[in-house]
Short mmCIF file of C-alpha atoms in Angstrom, two decimals:
data_model
loop_
_atom_site.label_atom_id
_atom_site.label_comp_id
_atom_site.label_asym_id
_atom_site.label_seq_id
_atom_site.Cartn_x
_atom_site.Cartn_y
_atom_site.Cartn_z
CA MET I 1 -0.29 0.01 -0.14
CA THR I 2 1.25 3.62 -0.62
CA GLU I 3 1.71 5.67 2.45
CA LYS I 4 -1.31 8.08 1.80
CA LYS I 5 -3.79 5.12 1.30
CA ARG I 6 -2.16 3.35 4.59
CA GLU I 7 -2.50 6.66 6.46
CA ASN I 8 -6.67 6.62 5.15
CA ALA I 9 -6.91 3.11 5.90
CA LYS I 10 -5.28 2.49 9.42
CA ASN I 11 -8.48 3.98 11.34
CA ASP I 12 -10.61 1.37 10.69
CA PHE I 13 -9.02 -0.98 12.96
CA PHE I 14 -10.49 -4.29 12.60
CA ALA I 15 -10.18 -4.01 8.56
CA PHE I 16 -6.75 -2.53 8.41
CA TYR I 17 -5.06 -4.64 11.24
CA VAL I 18 -7.01 -8.06 10.98
CA GLY I 19 -8.93 -8.09 7.64
CA ARG I 20 -6.15 -6.59 5.81
CA ASN I 21 -3.17 -8.77 7.25
CA LEU I 22 -5.62 -11.91 6.28
CA SER I 23 -5.96 -10.63 2.72
CA TYR I 24 -1.97 -10.81 2.12
CA ILE I 25 -2.07 -14.75 2.92
CA LEU I 26 -5.23 -15.10 0.74
CA THR I 27 -3.55 -13.15 -2.32
CA VAL I 28 -1.03 -15.80 -2.37
CA PRO I 29 -2.63 -18.71 -4.32
CA PHE I 30 -3.96 -15.66 -6.64
CA ALA I 31 -0.98 -14.27 -7.56
CA LYS I 32 0.61 -17.63 -8.05
CA LEU I 33 -2.47 -18.70 -10.34
CA LYS I 34 -2.20 -15.39 -12.24
CA VAL I 35 -5.58 -14.36 -11.78
CA GLN I 36 -6.67 -10.62 -12.12
CA PRO I 37 -7.84 -8.08 -9.69
CA ASN I 38 -11.26 -7.26 -11.49
CA THR I 39 -11.88 -11.22 -11.73
CA VAL I 40 -11.40 -11.05 -7.84
CA SER I 41 -13.84 -8.55 -7.85
CA LEU I 42 -16.15 -10.43 -9.20
CA ILE I 43 -15.98 -13.51 -7.26
CA SER I 44 -16.41 -11.23 -4.54
CA LEU I 45 -19.59 -9.93 -5.72
CA VAL I 46 -21.15 -13.40 -6.45
CA GLU I 47 -19.58 -14.13 -3.21
CA VAL I 48 -21.04 -11.91 -1.15
CA VAL I 49 -24.41 -12.37 -2.97
CA VAL I 50 -24.26 -16.38 -1.99
CA ALA I 51 -23.65 -15.25 1.30
CA GLY I 52 -26.87 -13.22 1.98
CA LEU I 53 -28.94 -15.63 0.32
CA LEU I 54 -27.72 -18.49 2.88
CA PHE I 55 -27.86 -15.99 5.51
CA ALA I 56 -31.80 -14.94 4.70
CA VAL I 57 -32.67 -18.76 4.39
CA SER I 58 -30.54 -20.24 7.16
CA ASN I 59 -32.86 -21.66 9.99
CA ASN I 60 -29.83 -23.01 12.50
CA LEU I 61 -26.79 -21.95 13.90
CA TRP I 62 -24.22 -23.65 11.64
CA GLN I 63 -26.13 -22.38 8.59
CA ALA I 64 -25.65 -18.60 9.93
CA THR I 65 -22.44 -19.01 11.25
CA LEU I 66 -21.29 -20.52 7.24
CA ALA I 67 -23.08 -17.25 5.85
CA TRP I 68 -20.97 -15.08 8.29
CA PHE I 69 -17.76 -16.69 7.15
CA LEU I 70 -18.56 -16.28 3.83
CA PHE I 71 -19.00 -12.51 4.21
CA PHE I 72 -15.84 -12.72 6.31
CA LEU I 73 -13.86 -14.25 2.98
CA TRP I 74 -15.98 -11.39 1.04
CA ASN I 75 -13.87 -8.84 3.62
CA LEU I 76 -11.12 -10.58 2.67
CA LEU I 77 -11.33 -10.80 -0.60
CA ASP I 78 -12.02 -7.43 -1.00
CA GLY I 79 -8.46 -6.68 -0.03
CA VAL I 80 -7.21 -8.81 -2.19
CA ASP I 81 -7.78 -7.57 -5.49
CA GLY I 82 -6.35 -3.96 -4.35
CA ASN I 83 -3.35 -5.96 -3.34
CA LEU I 84 -3.00 -7.98 -6.67
CA ALA I 85 -3.47 -4.43 -8.60
CA ARG I 86 -0.49 -3.30 -6.71
CA LEU I 87 1.72 -6.49 -7.11
CA TYR I 88 0.74 -6.37 -11.21
CA GLY I 89 1.00 -2.50 -11.19
CA THR I 90 -2.12 -2.83 -12.90
CA SER I 91 -4.40 -0.62 -10.91
CA SER I 92 -7.20 1.42 -12.70
CA LYS I 93 -10.44 3.66 -12.46
CA LEU I 94 -12.28 0.43 -13.97
CA GLY I 95 -11.02 -1.77 -10.82
CA SER I 96 -11.92 0.91 -8.60
CA VAL I 97 -15.59 0.86 -10.12
CA TRP I 98 -15.63 -3.32 -9.63
CA ASP I 99 -14.56 -2.92 -6.12
CA ALA I 100 -16.69 -0.52 -5.15
CA THR I 101 -19.57 -2.45 -7.10
CA SER I 102 -18.50 -5.45 -4.40
CA GLY I 103 -18.52 -3.45 -1.87
CA TYR I 104 -21.95 -1.36 -1.92
CA ALA I 105 -23.14 -4.93 -2.39
CA ALA I 106 -21.79 -6.07 0.77
CA MET I 107 -23.32 -3.20 2.49
CA PHE I 108 -26.87 -3.74 1.81
CA ILE I 109 -26.89 -7.47 1.53
CA THR I 110 -25.43 -7.66 5.17
CA TYR I 111 -28.08 -5.79 6.58
CA PHE I 112 -31.13 -6.95 4.61
CA SER I 113 -30.14 -10.43 4.91
CA ALA I 114 -29.66 -10.12 8.75
CA GLY I 115 -33.33 -8.78 8.91
CA ILE I 116 -34.89 -11.64 6.76
CA TYR I 117 -33.02 -14.20 9.11
CA SER I 118 -34.14 -12.22 12.50
CA TYR I 119 -37.93 -12.87 10.73
CA GLN I 120 -37.89 -16.51 12.34
CA TYR I 121 -36.91 -15.02 15.91
CA VAL I 122 -39.00 -12.34 16.54
CA PRO I 123 -42.71 -12.24 16.99
CA ILE I 124 -45.04 -12.93 13.80
CA SER I 125 -46.94 -9.77 14.84
CA VAL I 126 -43.13 -7.62 14.07
CA GLY I 127 -41.32 -10.06 11.89
CA LYS I 128 -42.12 -8.18 8.93
CA TRP I 129 -40.95 -4.89 10.31
CA VAL I 130 -37.49 -6.56 11.22
CA ILE I 131 -37.04 -7.03 7.59
CA VAL I 132 -37.96 -3.75 6.43
CA ILE I 133 -35.71 -2.09 9.38
CA GLY I 134 -33.20 -4.48 7.55
CA ALA I 135 -33.75 -2.91 4.12
CA LEU I 136 -33.85 0.70 5.66
CA SER I 137 -30.34 -0.14 7.35
CA GLY I 138 -28.59 -1.12 4.17
CA PHE I 139 -30.00 1.73 2.57
CA SER I 140 -29.40 4.32 5.25
CA VAL I 141 -25.43 3.29 4.77
CA ILE I 142 -25.33 3.41 0.98
CA PHE I 143 -27.72 6.53 0.31
CA PRO I 144 -24.82 9.25 2.04
CA ARG I 145 -22.41 7.26 -0.31
CA LEU I 146 -24.17 8.02 -3.77
CA VAL I 147 -24.87 11.95 -2.77
CA MET I 148 -21.30 11.96 -1.83
CA HIS I 149 -19.91 11.30 -4.87
CA LYS I 150 -22.86 13.44 -6.90
CA ALA I 151 -21.15 16.12 -5.01
CA ILE I 152 -17.88 15.08 -5.68
CA THR I 153 -18.79 14.67 -9.36
CA GLU I 154 -20.42 17.95 -10.17
CA ILE I 155 -18.15 20.16 -7.26
CA GLY I 156 -15.00 18.69 -6.77
CA SER I 157 -13.40 16.35 -4.18
CA HIS I 158 -12.12 19.17 -2.21
CA GLN I 159 -15.33 20.69 -0.93
CA ASN I 160 -15.96 16.74 1.02
CA ASN I 161 -12.18 16.02 2.38
CA GLY I 162 -14.24 16.16 5.96
CA LEU I 163 -15.83 12.47 4.92
CA THR I 164 -13.13 11.27 1.84
CA SER I 165 -10.09 11.61 3.81
CA ARG I 166 -9.69 9.04 6.93
CA SER I 167 -6.53 10.16 7.99
CA ASP I 168 -7.64 13.29 9.84
CA PHE I 169 -10.72 11.89 11.36
CA SER I 170 -11.78 13.27 14.72
CA VAL I 171 -12.56 10.49 17.21
CA LEU I 172 -16.50 10.75 16.91
CA LYS I 173 -16.20 9.93 13.01
CA ILE I 174 -12.86 7.55 13.57
CA LEU I 175 -15.94 5.86 16.08
CA ALA I 176 -18.91 6.12 13.47
CA LEU I 177 -16.36 4.55 10.80
CA ASN I 178 -15.31 1.40 12.96
CA LEU I 179 -18.87 0.99 13.40
CA THR I 180 -20.36 1.11 10.47
CA SER I 181 -17.68 -0.21 7.95
CA ALA I 182 -18.47 -3.24 5.95
CA THR I 183 -15.05 -4.71 6.76
CA GLY I 184 -14.87 -3.46 10.11
CA LEU I 185 -16.71 -4.05 13.40
CA THR I 186 -20.07 -4.60 11.75
CA GLN I 187 -18.53 -8.49 11.00
CA PRO I 188 -16.87 -9.34 14.42
CA LEU I 189 -20.50 -8.05 15.91
CA LEU I 190 -22.80 -9.85 13.64
CA LEU I 191 -20.81 -13.36 14.66
CA LEU I 192 -21.36 -12.40 18.05
CA ALA I 193 -24.70 -11.62 17.30
CA ILE I 194 -25.22 -14.85 15.35
CA LEU I 195 -23.75 -17.30 18.45
CA ILE I 196 -26.09 -15.42 21.01
CA ASN I 197 -29.13 -15.32 18.99
CA LYS I 198 -29.26 -11.36 19.07
CA VAL I 199 -29.52 -10.80 14.99
CA ALA I 200 -32.80 -9.05 15.56
CA LEU I 201 -31.25 -6.80 18.42
CA TYR I 202 -28.01 -6.13 15.95
CA THR I 203 -30.26 -5.28 13.43
CA VAL I 204 -32.22 -2.91 14.94
CA ILE I 205 -29.31 -1.08 16.73
CA TYR I 206 -27.38 -1.21 12.92
CA PHE I 207 -30.61 0.67 12.01
CA MET I 208 -30.09 3.46 14.30
CA ILE I 209 -26.56 3.85 14.13
CA ASN I 210 -26.49 4.01 9.95
CA PHE I 211 -29.69 6.36 10.18
CA PHE I 212 -27.84 8.37 12.33
CA VAL I 213 -24.57 8.67 10.33
CA MET I 214 -26.78 8.96 7.34
CA ILE I 215 -28.40 12.15 8.47
CA ALA I 216 -24.56 13.32 9.86
CA SER I 217 -23.09 12.49 7.17
CA LEU I 218 -25.59 14.58 4.20
CA LYS I 219 -25.29 17.53 6.56
CA GLU I 220 -21.80 17.88 5.99
CA ILE I 221 -21.83 17.28 2.47
CA PHE I 222 -24.64 19.59 1.97
CA LYS I 223 -23.42 22.58 4.33
CA GLY I 224 -20.11 22.33 3.12
CA ASN I 225 -21.17 23.21 -0.16
CA GLU I 226 -24.39 25.68 0.54
CA HIS I 227 -22.44 28.54 -0.71
CA LEU I 228 -22.64 27.00 -4.17
#
């Protein structure tokens, strides 16, 4: 990783110190087989969809844990494509788009499938609502990113450095980053929720966190550009 990228990534603690290091190990067989980075991105996209489908239809602990393992495998593959691109010297804008496609899919699918999985463990009268909450949670994660990218396209990235540059995040932003990052603490906390049968609670709590972060992010985007 370049020093700039390392500085931007290291505040996401679980992703940087756990997922990133494990991704280096997983990169070795792909490198030996000369697999291209965009191919890994495509594999990770298909793989996270499979993880979500399995989680959604799981009806026991073992199936749910396997689904979580597939989510975690996506986490590692999300690092492998970048590792390969730097190794081959083939980083490209198209590769970044493929990587983002996989990441956005994972963000939404994780919470939506958690809501569907929770349906069987809550009263029937509220079952459908936990699915809706899961979907809204996934929407809350993706929506401010879409708005931010539109603002960057129309206005310029320098107007949104407070959201895009992680190296100088405040303590509150670092906490929000670690709690909401698709490759961060969302994953070990999801595993814990599965093991203690509290996925419904996980879904509700993360909806509140993601919704609050969405509002705060949108406020910062529009406040920073209100004069334009």
